Amino acid sequence: MTRITVDHVSKQYKLSSDQEPINAVNDVTLQIKSGEGVAILGPSGSGKTTLLRLIAGLEMPDSGAVYYDDEALTQIAENERNIGMVFQEYALIPHWQAQRNIGFFLRLRHRENEVPAHVRRVSQITGVGLDHLLGRFPKQLSGGEKQRVAIARAFARDLNILLFDEPFANLDAKFRATARLELRRLLNEFSVTSVIVTHDQHEAAALSERIILMRDGQIEQLGPYEHLLHDPDNLFVASFIGSPQYNFFQGVIKDGHWQNAVFGSMKLPVSVADGTPVTMAIRLEYIDVGEEGFPARVESTTPYFTERYILAEVSSGETSWQVQLPVDSTIHPGDYIHCQFDPDEMLFFHSTKEYRIA
Ligand code: ADP
Ligand code: MG
């Protein structure tokens, strides 16, 4: 197991001399505890893969440094880093059967005889037999089977760090859920520091203890999923984390109060200068639908049977928001409902600068 330190690391890509360079990773500092699992989450192009490649030593930073425990990564010989990697595209050697692919790293060290024991252990933990796949070439494997082989290969070696880049992105939804569960079991059983890149927040929440949420090469917030969900630092975090999303209400400060079309005039817990544009955010769970509160027209309803609720889009004038109705609700589009918003659960953000106000 290894503690990973990323210390003020930046990486630029220059496409051509007449174009502005891209700050793929921009002054990122973080520490991953020995044995911890973290996820790098963020939209496409936010720098997730670049940060992972910097952590892996596949990319050299322009400035800053990566450390494994107390040693600079550049000072550690490649064959002593003991990193297992799994990519979206499997990266299996096409003319090798699965058994040989899995044994790749052990063969390099003339320890091929350990491969069967590794395969048995991985199979035992995941509950998925691999024996019937071992004699097949990659082209004879389904996407899901290829990824099982690639994951078995990542574990079949001396292992300090495991790195995954969108490992399940090519799999269909049903198989993704199974594959995620198998990987969760492996991570529980092997003592290893892991970093998983994903743009899927459910995957991030399931496979990590802490989430690094990135945008434009920088960390927007780092912490457990529930923390990012309930205590977002800024509007970007609030709009990215949580599905369904937060509801947002635009307003402006006047006479020291927040003014909004639905809510009228509200006192904020902190004082904010008049004229400041302020966005209120509240999760659906904290809006009660009943006899009292603000009236709203139901625009559309979408049932979520397994989660046992109906998602309703409602509106008042130009403002719309979402609420959750019981799965057996008889409310239809065109009906009017009343919404009560829990004032203790309202978050306030500067609308343009995005930071949290209260
Ligand atoms: P993500 O994995 O979050 O989608 P990446 O780390 O792949 O993001 O990319 C971050 C930014 O760097 C993007 O703007 C991307 O276009 C750019 N980028 C990534 N790799 C290269 C490269 N090899 N050459 C030039 N630009 C790159
Ligand atoms: Mg990527």
PDB file of N, CA and C and ligand atoms in Angstrom, residues 13-15 22-25 42-51 59 165-166 197, ligand 1:
ATOM      1  N   TYR A  13      -0.976  21.299 -22.341  1.00  0.00           N
ATOM      2  CA  TYR A  13      -0.779  20.752 -23.683  1.00  0.00           C
ATOM      3  C   TYR A  13      -0.741  21.905 -24.666  1.00  0.00           C
ATOM      4  N   LYS A  14       0.279  21.903 -25.510  1.00  0.00           N
ATOM      5  CA  LYS A  14       0.370  22.932 -26.548  1.00  0.00           C
ATOM      6  C   LYS A  14       0.044  22.279 -27.879  1.00  0.00           C
ATOM      7  N   LEU A  15      -1.030  22.729 -28.508  1.00  0.00           N
ATOM      8  CA  LEU A  15      -1.434  22.120 -29.777  1.00  0.00           C
ATOM      9  C   LEU A  15      -0.599  22.671 -30.928  1.00  0.00           C
ATOM     10  N   ILE A  22      -3.457  24.496 -23.438  1.00  0.00           N
ATOM     11  CA  ILE A  22      -4.568  24.019 -22.605  1.00  0.00           C
ATOM     12  C   ILE A  22      -4.023  23.642 -21.230  1.00  0.00           C
ATOM     13  N   ASN A  23      -4.606  24.216 -20.199  1.00  0.00           N
ATOM     14  CA  ASN A  23      -4.220  23.842 -18.841  1.00  0.00           C
ATOM     15  C   ASN A  23      -4.999  22.601 -18.426  1.00  0.00           C
ATOM     16  N   ALA A  24      -4.510  21.429 -18.824  1.00  0.00           N
ATOM     17  CA  ALA A  24      -5.252  20.183 -18.563  1.00  0.00           C
ATOM     18  C   ALA A  24      -5.346  19.911 -17.069  1.00  0.00           C
ATOM     19  N   VAL A  25      -4.238  20.137 -16.348  1.00  0.00           N
ATOM     20  CA  VAL A  25      -4.225  20.052 -14.880  1.00  0.00           C
ATOM     21  C   VAL A  25      -3.529  21.305 -14.384  1.00  0.00           C
ATOM     22  N   GLY A  42     -15.797  14.253 -12.884  1.00  0.00           N
ATOM     23  CA  GLY A  42     -15.904  15.563 -13.525  1.00  0.00           C
ATOM     24  C   GLY A  42     -16.379  15.405 -14.950  1.00  0.00           C
ATOM     25  N   PRO A  43     -16.772  16.506 -15.573  1.00  0.00           N
ATOM     26  CA  PRO A  43     -17.235  16.427 -16.946  1.00  0.00           C
ATOM     27  C   PRO A  43     -16.099  16.070 -17.904  1.00  0.00           C
ATOM     28  N   SER A  44     -16.456  15.741 -19.114  1.00  0.00           N
ATOM     29  CA  SER A  44     -15.477  15.411 -20.143  1.00  0.00           C
ATOM     30  C   SER A  44     -14.550  16.603 -20.361  1.00  0.00           C
ATOM     31  N   GLY A  45     -13.257  16.348 -20.428  1.00  0.00           N
ATOM     32  CA  GLY A  45     -12.293  17.417 -20.681  1.00  0.00           C
ATOM     33  C   GLY A  45     -11.846  18.153 -19.432  1.00  0.00           C
ATOM     34  N   SER A  46     -12.270  17.700 -18.250  1.00  0.00           N
ATOM     35  CA  SER A  46     -11.934  18.438 -17.024  1.00  0.00           C
ATOM     36  C   SER A  46     -10.537  18.111 -16.503  1.00  0.00           C
ATOM     37  N   GLY A  47      -9.868  17.118 -17.109  1.00  0.00           N
ATOM     38  CA  GLY A  47      -8.490  16.816 -16.708  1.00  0.00           C
ATOM     39  C   GLY A  47      -8.345  15.542 -15.903  1.00  0.00           C
ATOM     40  N   LYS A  48      -9.383  14.737 -15.863  1.00  0.00           N
ATOM     41  CA  LYS A  48      -9.358  13.509 -15.049  1.00  0.00           C
ATOM     42  C   LYS A  48      -8.276  12.544 -15.516  1.00  0.00           C
ATOM     43  N   THR A  49      -8.285  12.259 -16.820  1.00  0.00           N
ATOM     44  CA  THR A  49      -7.311  11.306 -17.358  1.00  0.00           C
ATOM     45  C   THR A  49      -5.890  11.838 -17.188  1.00  0.00           C
ATOM     46  N   THR A  50      -5.710  13.134 -17.450  1.00  0.00           N
ATOM     47  CA  THR A  50      -4.369  13.717 -17.310  1.00  0.00           C
ATOM     48  C   THR A  50      -3.887  13.599 -15.868  1.00  0.00           C
ATOM     49  N   LEU A  51      -4.754  13.885 -14.903  1.00  0.00           N
ATOM     50  CA  LEU A  51      -4.347  13.770 -13.498  1.00  0.00           C
ATOM     51  C   LEU A  51      -3.993  12.322 -13.162  1.00  0.00           C
ATOM     52  N   GLU A  59       2.816  10.503 -17.429  1.00  0.00           N
ATOM     53  CA  GLU A  59       2.923  11.872 -17.917  1.00  0.00           C
ATOM     54  C   GLU A  59       3.788  12.611 -16.912  1.00  0.00           C
ATOM     55  N   ASP A 165      -9.232   4.008 -15.435  1.00  0.00           N
ATOM     56  CA  ASP A 165      -9.737   5.141 -16.218  1.00  0.00           C
ATOM     57  C   ASP A 165     -11.008   4.721 -16.947  1.00  0.00           C
ATOM     58  N   GLU A 166     -12.146   5.151 -16.435  1.00  0.00           N
ATOM     59  CA  GLU A 166     -13.457   4.835 -17.031  1.00  0.00           C
ATOM     60  C   GLU A 166     -13.544   3.349 -17.379  1.00  0.00           C
ATOM     61  N   VAL A 197     -11.082   6.894 -12.260  1.00  0.00           N
ATOM     62  CA  VAL A 197     -11.603   8.035 -13.019  1.00  0.00           C
ATOM     63  C   VAL A 197     -12.952   7.649 -13.600  1.00  0.00           C
TER      64      VAL A 197
HETATM   65  P1  ADP B   1     -10.975  14.069 -19.127  1.00  0.00           P
HETATM   66  O1  ADP B   1     -10.300  12.768 -18.873  1.00  0.00           O
HETATM   67  O2  ADP B   1     -11.550  14.691 -17.883  1.00  0.00           O
HETATM   68  O3  ADP B   1     -11.995  14.012 -20.219  1.00  0.00           O
HETATM   69  P2  ADP B   1      -8.391  14.925 -20.178  1.00  0.00           P
HETATM   70  O4  ADP B   1      -7.425  14.854 -19.048  1.00  0.00           O
HETATM   71  O5  ADP B   1      -8.365  13.817 -21.155  1.00  0.00           O
HETATM   72  O6  ADP B   1      -9.879  15.131 -19.597  1.00  0.00           O
HETATM   73  O7  ADP B   1      -8.161  16.277 -20.961  1.00  0.00           O
HETATM   74  C1  ADP B   1      -8.059  17.531 -20.333  1.00  0.00           C
HETATM   75  C2  ADP B   1      -7.833  18.591 -21.392  1.00  0.00           C
HETATM   76  O8  ADP B   1      -6.570  18.390 -21.999  1.00  0.00           O
HETATM   77  C3  ADP B   1      -8.847  18.570 -22.504  1.00  0.00           C
HETATM   78  O9  ADP B   1      -9.078  19.901 -22.903  1.00  0.00           O
HETATM   79  C4  ADP B   1      -8.151  17.779 -23.592  1.00  0.00           C
HETATM   80  O10 ADP B   1      -8.628  18.159 -24.861  1.00  0.00           O
HETATM   81  C5  ADP B   1      -6.699  18.154 -23.396  1.00  0.00           C
HETATM   82  N1  ADP B   1      -5.784  17.067 -23.756  1.00  0.00           N
HETATM   83  C6  ADP B   1      -5.710  15.853 -23.176  1.00  0.00           C
HETATM   84  N2  ADP B   1      -4.735  15.094 -23.713  1.00  0.00           N
HETATM   85  C7  ADP B   1      -4.159  15.861 -24.683  1.00  0.00           C
HETATM   86  C8  ADP B   1      -3.074  15.665 -25.600  1.00  0.00           C
HETATM   87  N3  ADP B   1      -2.381  14.521 -25.614  1.00  0.00           N
HETATM   88  N4  ADP B   1      -2.789  16.681 -26.442  1.00  0.00           N
HETATM   89  C9  ADP B   1      -3.469  17.846 -26.392  1.00  0.00           C
HETATM   90  N5  ADP B   1      -4.485  18.097 -25.557  1.00  0.00           N
HETATM   91  C10 ADP B   1      -4.831  17.134 -24.701  1.00  0.00           C
END
